[in-house]
PDB file of C-alpha atoms in Angstrom:
ATOM      1  CA  MET A 210      92.543  26.846  51.645  1.00  0.00           C
ATOM      2  CA  THR A 211      89.916  27.838  49.117  1.00  0.00           C
ATOM      3  CA  PRO A 212      89.687  31.466  47.935  1.00  0.00           C
ATOM      4  CA  LEU A 213      86.299  31.885  49.686  1.00  0.00           C
ATOM      5  CA  ILE A 214      87.634  30.719  53.048  1.00  0.00           C
ATOM      6  CA  ARG A 215      90.811  32.792  52.631  1.00  0.00           C
ATOM      7  CA  SER A 216      88.706  35.931  51.829  1.00  0.00           C
ATOM      8  CA  TRP A 217      86.496  35.298  54.876  1.00  0.00           C
ATOM      9  CA  ALA A 218      89.530  34.772  57.131  1.00  0.00           C
ATOM     10  CA  ILE A 219      91.156  38.023  55.878  1.00  0.00           C
ATOM     11  CA  ARG A 220      87.899  39.967  56.449  1.00  0.00           C
ATOM     12  CA  SER A 221      87.544  38.368  59.874  1.00  0.00           C
ATOM     13  CA  LEU A 222      91.120  39.341  60.788  1.00  0.00           C
ATOM     14  CA  ARG A 223      90.539  42.902  59.537  1.00  0.00           C
ATOM     15  CA  LEU A 224      87.329  43.118  61.556  1.00  0.00           C
ATOM     16  CA  ARG A 225      89.087  41.885  64.702  1.00  0.00           C
ATOM     17  CA  LEU A 226      91.938  44.324  64.230  1.00  0.00           C
ATOM     18  CA  LEU A 227      89.496  47.159  63.647  1.00  0.00           C
ATOM     19  CA  LEU A 228      87.519  46.275  66.753  1.00  0.00           C
ATOM     20  CA  ALA A 229      90.740  45.999  68.823  1.00  0.00           C
ATOM     21  CA  ALA A 230      91.947  49.376  67.562  1.00  0.00           C
ATOM     22  CA  ALA A 231      88.527  50.963  68.210  1.00  0.00           C
ATOM     23  CA  SER A 232      88.473  49.508  71.730  1.00  0.00           C
ATOM     24  CA  ALA A 233      91.986  50.755  72.455  1.00  0.00           C
ATOM     25  CA  VAL A 234      91.151  54.268  71.195  1.00  0.00           C
ATOM     26  CA  LEU A 235      87.911  54.345  73.212  1.00  0.00           C
ATOM     27  CA  ILE A 236      89.649  53.231  76.383  1.00  0.00           C
ATOM     28  CA  ALA A 237      92.452  55.770  75.886  1.00  0.00           C
ATOM     29  CA  LEU A 238      89.944  58.596  75.309  1.00  0.00           C
ATOM     30  CA  ILE A 239      87.897  57.675  78.358  1.00  0.00           C
ATOM     31  CA  LEU A 240      91.012  57.590  80.530  1.00  0.00           C
ATOM     32  CA  ALA A 241      92.129  60.952  79.055  1.00  0.00           C
ATOM     33  CA  TYR A 242      88.712  62.428  79.873  1.00  0.00           C
ATOM     34  CA  PHE A 243      88.893  61.439  83.538  1.00  0.00           C
ATOM     35  CA  ALA A 244      92.555  62.416  83.907  1.00  0.00           C
ATOM     36  CA  LEU A 245      92.073  65.846  82.280  1.00  0.00           C
ATOM     37  CA  SER A 246      88.948  66.525  84.352  1.00  0.00           C
ATOM     38  CA  ALA A 247      90.798  65.641  87.593  1.00  0.00           C
ATOM     39  CA  ILE A 248      93.797  67.795  86.673  1.00  0.00           C
ATOM     40  CA  PHE A 249      91.519  70.728  85.793  1.00  0.00           C
ATOM     41  CA  GLU A 250      89.559  70.408  89.038  1.00  0.00           C
ATOM     42  CA  ARG A 251      92.781  70.377  91.071  1.00  0.00           C
ATOM     43  CA  HIS A 252      94.050  73.422  89.150  1.00  0.00           C
ATOM     44  CA  VAL A 253      90.822  75.359  89.710  1.00  0.00           C
ATOM     45  CA  ARG A 254      90.746  74.467  93.408  1.00  0.00           C
ATOM     46  CA  GLU A 255      94.382  75.571  93.898  1.00  0.00           C
ATOM     47  CA  ARG A 256      93.685  78.816  92.081  1.00  0.00           C
ATOM     48  CA  ILE A 257      90.637  79.538  94.273  1.00  0.00           C
ATOM     49  CA  GLU A 258      92.662  78.696  97.397  1.00  0.00           C
ATOM     50  CA  ARG A 259      95.298  81.288  96.316  1.00  0.00           C
ATOM     51  CA  GLU A 260      92.482  83.784  95.728  1.00  0.00           C
ATOM     52  CA  LEU A 261      91.118  83.136  99.225  1.00  0.00           C
ATOM     53  CA  ASP A 262      94.608  83.604 100.650  1.00  0.00           C
ATOM     54  CA  ASN A 263      94.809  86.987  98.906  1.00  0.00           C
ATOM     55  CA  HIS A 264      91.494  87.964 100.480  1.00  0.00           C
ATOM     56  CA  LEU A 265      92.927  86.994 103.902  1.00  0.00           C
ATOM     57  CA  ARG A 266      95.866  89.355 103.289  1.00  0.00           C
ATOM     58  CA  GLN A 267      93.474  92.157 102.367  1.00  0.00           C
ATOM     59  CA  ILE A 268      91.484  91.554 105.538  1.00  0.00           C
ATOM     60  CA  ALA A 269      94.628  91.716 107.674  1.00  0.00           C
ATOM     61  CA  ALA A 270      95.667  94.943 105.999  1.00  0.00           C
ATOM     62  CA  LEU A 271      92.312  96.581 106.814  1.00  0.00           C
ATOM     63  CA  VAL A 272      92.013  95.543 110.496  1.00  0.00           C
ATOM     64  CA  GLU A 273      91.580  98.456 112.904  1.00  0.00           C
ATOM     65  CA  PRO A 274      90.048  98.976 116.337  1.00  0.00           C
ATOM     66  CA  GLY A 275      86.339  99.786 116.189  1.00  0.00           C
ATOM     67  CA  SER A 276      84.538 102.432 118.254  1.00  0.00           C
ATOM     68  CA  ASP A 277      83.555  99.755 120.816  1.00  0.00           C
ATOM     69  CA  GLY A 278      87.154  98.556 121.203  1.00  0.00           C
ATOM     70  CA  GLN A 279      86.695  95.356 119.183  1.00  0.00           C
ATOM     71  CA  VAL A 280      88.765  94.907 116.045  1.00  0.00           C
ATOM     72  CA  ILE A 281      86.946  95.339 112.735  1.00  0.00           C
ATOM     73  CA  VAL A 282      87.756  95.379 109.042  1.00  0.00           C
ATOM     74  CA  ALA A 283      87.696  99.097 108.231  1.00  0.00           C
ATOM     75  CA  GLY A 284      86.964  99.281 104.551  1.00  0.00           C
ATOM     76  CA  ALA A 285      85.686  97.189 101.664  1.00  0.00           C
ATOM     77  CA  LEU A 286      87.692  94.416 100.067  1.00  0.00           C
ATOM     78  CA  ALA A 287      88.478  94.614  96.339  1.00  0.00           C
ATOM     79  CA  ASP A 288      85.960  91.996  95.251  1.00  0.00           C
ATOM     80  CA  PRO A 289      82.413  93.452  95.089  1.00  0.00           C
ATOM     81  CA  ARG A 290      80.828  90.043  95.815  1.00  0.00           C
ATOM     82  CA  PHE A 291      81.717  90.625  99.483  1.00  0.00           C
ATOM     83  CA  GLU A 292      79.151  93.434  99.504  1.00  0.00           C
ATOM     84  CA  ARG A 293      76.181  91.517  97.967  1.00  0.00           C
ATOM     85  CA  PRO A 294      74.082  89.474 100.450  1.00  0.00           C
ATOM     86  CA  PHE A 295      74.637  85.697 100.042  1.00  0.00           C
ATOM     87  CA  SER A 296      76.806  86.154  96.934  1.00  0.00           C
ATOM     88  CA  GLY A 297      78.770  82.992  97.718  1.00  0.00           C
ATOM     89  CA  LEU A 298      81.967  84.861  98.783  1.00  0.00           C
ATOM     90  CA  TYR A 299      82.381  85.635 102.477  1.00  0.00           C
ATOM     91  CA  TRP A 300      84.869  86.796 105.110  1.00  0.00           C
ATOM     92  CA  GLN A 301      84.880  86.811 108.891  1.00  0.00           C
ATOM     93  CA  LEU A 302      87.142  88.168 111.629  1.00  0.00           C
ATOM     94  CA  GLU A 303      87.383  86.640 115.125  1.00  0.00           C
ATOM     95  CA  GLU A 304      89.247  87.473 118.269  1.00  0.00           C
ATOM     96  CA  GLY A 305      89.355  85.102 121.228  1.00  0.00           C
ATOM     97  CA  GLY A 306      86.707  82.859 119.670  1.00  0.00           C
ATOM     98  CA  THR A 307      84.258  85.793 119.295  1.00  0.00           C
ATOM     99  CA  VAL A 308      83.263  86.973 115.860  1.00  0.00           C
ATOM    100  CA  THR A 309      83.997  90.695 115.753  1.00  0.00           C
ATOM    101  CA  ASP A 310      83.199  91.489 112.088  1.00  0.00           C
ATOM    102  CA  VAL A 311      81.750  89.778 109.013  1.00  0.00           C
ATOM    103  CA  SER A 312      81.345  90.664 105.355  1.00  0.00           C
ATOM    104  CA  PRO A 313      78.014  92.215 104.295  1.00  0.00           C
ATOM    105  CA  SER A 314      77.567  89.137 102.096  1.00  0.00           C
ATOM    106  CA  LEU A 315      77.042  87.003 105.217  1.00  0.00           C
ATOM    107  CA  GLY A 316      74.044  89.023 106.330  1.00  0.00           C
ATOM    108  CA  ASP A 317      73.246  88.123 109.959  1.00  0.00           C
ATOM    109  CA  GLU A 318      75.034  84.785 109.794  1.00  0.00           C
ATOM    110  CA  VAL A 319      78.508  83.706 110.826  1.00  0.00           C
ATOM    111  CA  LEU A 320      80.778  80.990 109.444  1.00  0.00           C
ATOM    112  CA  LYS A 321      80.864  78.002 111.731  1.00  0.00           C
ATOM    113  CA  VAL A 322      84.553  77.143 111.560  1.00  0.00           C
ATOM    114  CA  PRO A 323      85.218  73.885 113.477  1.00  0.00           C
ATOM    115  CA  GLY A 324      86.757  74.529 116.897  1.00  0.00           C
ATOM    116  CA  SER A 325      86.856  78.308 116.445  1.00  0.00           C
ATOM    117  CA  ALA A 326      85.243  78.982 119.811  1.00  0.00           C
ATOM    118  CA  ALA A 327      88.001  77.016 121.511  1.00  0.00           C
ATOM    119  CA  GLY A 328      90.643  78.706 119.410  1.00  0.00           C
ATOM    120  CA  VAL A 329      91.807  75.460 117.814  1.00  0.00           C
ATOM    121  CA  ALA A 330      90.447  75.690 114.289  1.00  0.00           C
ATOM    122  CA  PRO A 331      92.916  74.397 111.769  1.00  0.00           C
ATOM    123  CA  SER A 332      94.734  76.951 109.681  1.00  0.00           C
ATOM    124  CA  GLY A 333      94.686  76.182 105.982  1.00  0.00           C
ATOM    125  CA  HIS A 334      91.976  75.187 103.526  1.00  0.00           C
ATOM    126  CA  PHE A 335      89.013  72.907 104.172  1.00  0.00           C
ATOM    127  CA  GLU A 336      85.271  72.634 103.540  1.00  0.00           C
ATOM    128  CA  ILE A 337      82.366  73.502 105.848  1.00  0.00           C
ATOM    129  CA  ASP A 338      78.620  74.052 105.533  1.00  0.00           C
ATOM    130  CA  GLY A 339      77.788  77.717 105.076  1.00  0.00           C
ATOM    131  CA  PRO A 340      74.824  80.039 104.777  1.00  0.00           C
ATOM    132  CA  ARG A 341      71.673  78.553 103.281  1.00  0.00           C
ATOM    133  CA  GLY A 342      73.149  75.030 103.488  1.00  0.00           C
ATOM    134  CA  LYS A 343      75.712  75.673 100.789  1.00  0.00           C
ATOM    135  CA  ARG A 344      79.082  73.909 100.928  1.00  0.00           C
ATOM    136  CA  LEU A 345      82.041  76.285 101.287  1.00  0.00           C
ATOM    137  CA  LEU A 346      85.756  76.062 100.591  1.00  0.00           C
ATOM    138  CA  VAL A 347      87.342  77.964 103.478  1.00  0.00           C
ATOM    139  CA  ALA A 348      90.736  79.525 104.064  1.00  0.00           C
ATOM    140  CA  VAL A 349      91.615  80.244 107.703  1.00  0.00           C
ATOM    141  CA  ARG A 350      94.665  82.040 109.052  1.00  0.00           C
ATOM    142  CA  ASP A 351      95.573  82.979 112.593  1.00  0.00           C
ATOM    143  CA  ILE A 352      97.436  86.255 112.807  1.00  0.00           C
ATOM    144  CA  SER A 353      98.893  88.334 115.615  1.00  0.00           C
ATOM    145  CA  MET A 354      99.048  92.078 115.311  1.00  0.00           C
ATOM    146  CA  ARG A 355      99.721  95.038 117.476  1.00  0.00           C
ATOM    147  CA  ILE A 356      97.191  97.808 117.214  1.00  0.00           C
ATOM    148  CA  GLY A 357      98.299 100.792 119.225  1.00  0.00           C
ATOM    149  CA  THR A 358      99.739  99.295 122.387  1.00  0.00           C
ATOM    150  CA  THR A 359      97.569  96.180 122.394  1.00  0.00           C
ATOM    151  CA  ASP A 360      98.446  92.793 120.918  1.00  0.00           C
ATOM    152  CA  HIS A 361      95.591  90.999 119.191  1.00  0.00           C
ATOM    153  CA  ALA A 362      95.396  87.285 118.325  1.00  0.00           C
ATOM    154  CA  LEU A 363      92.979  87.172 115.369  1.00  0.00           C
ATOM    155  CA  ARG A 364      91.499  84.495 113.166  1.00  0.00           C
ATOM    156  CA  THR A 365      90.722  85.573 109.608  1.00  0.00           C
ATOM    157  CA  THR A 366      88.442  83.441 107.437  1.00  0.00           C
ATOM    158  CA  ALA A 367      87.513  83.754 103.771  1.00  0.00           C
ATOM    159  CA  ALA A 368      85.135  81.340 102.025  1.00  0.00           C
ATOM    160  CA  ILE A 369      83.597  80.663  98.654  1.00  0.00           C
ATOM    161  CA  GLU A 370      80.835  78.276  97.627  1.00  0.00           C
ATOM    162  CA  THR A 371      82.185  75.053  96.179  1.00  0.00           C
ATOM    163  CA  SER A 372      79.449  75.183  93.518  1.00  0.00           C
ATOM    164  CA  ASP A 373      81.730  77.687  91.736  1.00  0.00           C
ATOM    165  CA  ILE A 374      84.378  74.979  91.434  1.00  0.00           C
ATOM    166  CA  GLY A 375      81.803  72.374  90.386  1.00  0.00           C
ATOM    167  CA  ASN A 376      80.356  74.631  87.701  1.00  0.00           C
ATOM    168  CA  ALA A 377      83.806  75.322  86.164  1.00  0.00           C
ATOM    169  CA  VAL A 378      84.675  71.611  86.193  1.00  0.00           C
ATOM    170  CA  ARG A 379      81.333  70.618  84.599  1.00  0.00           C
ATOM    171  CA  GLU A 380      81.773  73.202  81.822  1.00  0.00           C
ATOM    172  CA  PHE A 381      85.307  71.975  81.129  1.00  0.00           C
ATOM    173  CA  ALA A 382      84.219  68.318  81.247  1.00  0.00           C
ATOM    174  CA  ARG A 383      81.484  68.995  78.666  1.00  0.00           C
ATOM    175  CA  GLU A 384      83.895  70.780  76.350  1.00  0.00           C
ATOM    176  CA  ILE A 385      86.614  68.136  76.717  1.00  0.00           C
ATOM    177  CA  ALA A 386      84.077  65.349  76.107  1.00  0.00           C
ATOM    178  CA  LEU A 387      83.033  66.957  72.829  1.00  0.00           C
ATOM    179  CA  SER A 388      86.664  67.471  71.803  1.00  0.00           C
ATOM    180  CA  LEU A 389      87.648  63.908  72.667  1.00  0.00           C
ATOM    181  CA  ALA A 390      84.604  62.556  70.817  1.00  0.00           C
ATOM    182  CA  ALA A 391      85.642  64.497  67.718  1.00  0.00           C
ATOM    183  CA  LEU A 392      89.219  63.226  68.118  1.00  0.00           C
ATOM    184  CA  GLY A 393      87.978  59.666  68.508  1.00  0.00           C
ATOM    185  CA  THR A 394      85.863  59.959  65.396  1.00  0.00           C
ATOM    186  CA  CYS A 395      88.786  61.264  63.402  1.00  0.00           C
ATOM    187  CA  LEU A 396      91.063  58.472  64.657  1.00  0.00           C
ATOM    188  CA  MET A 397      88.461  55.823  63.751  1.00  0.00           C
ATOM    189  CA  LEU A 398      88.048  57.217  60.249  1.00  0.00           C
TER     190      LEU A 398
END
């Protein structure tokens, strides 16, 4: 093999190895981006679900009979967003399929929980369409409580707009993309 051919073959081998390494790094970084974004989204969603569950406990603690005999939430919840109209954070109280009280943030609207009129709405967390066509993550819990001498079967609902989750995930994804791009550049150098 002549020196010129040998030099070209060595350069060609180096180029192929460099391209293979660059491809492997790029694929690994892309996979890391999607995996980290999915993990973060799941973490944020679980955290918000726990927050909604805490709101449901606050609602249950504040339930009292109203002047008309229907149960109401007597007092404000800790989060001030419940007081601002259409803030994206809502609660609702039902008894026997009838809405008895709602957060000031809902205005004149009610949350349309599937099957709530029939008393068969699923307990747990799920998504529904809310006020102004916004998508909501909802937590629903059925509770029984005795107020005075009367037993009440109540459905408590707390909801938050899913755009809050999407905004947090997009911000994280942008930051992680920049970080991974910097890491990829360093690895290639």
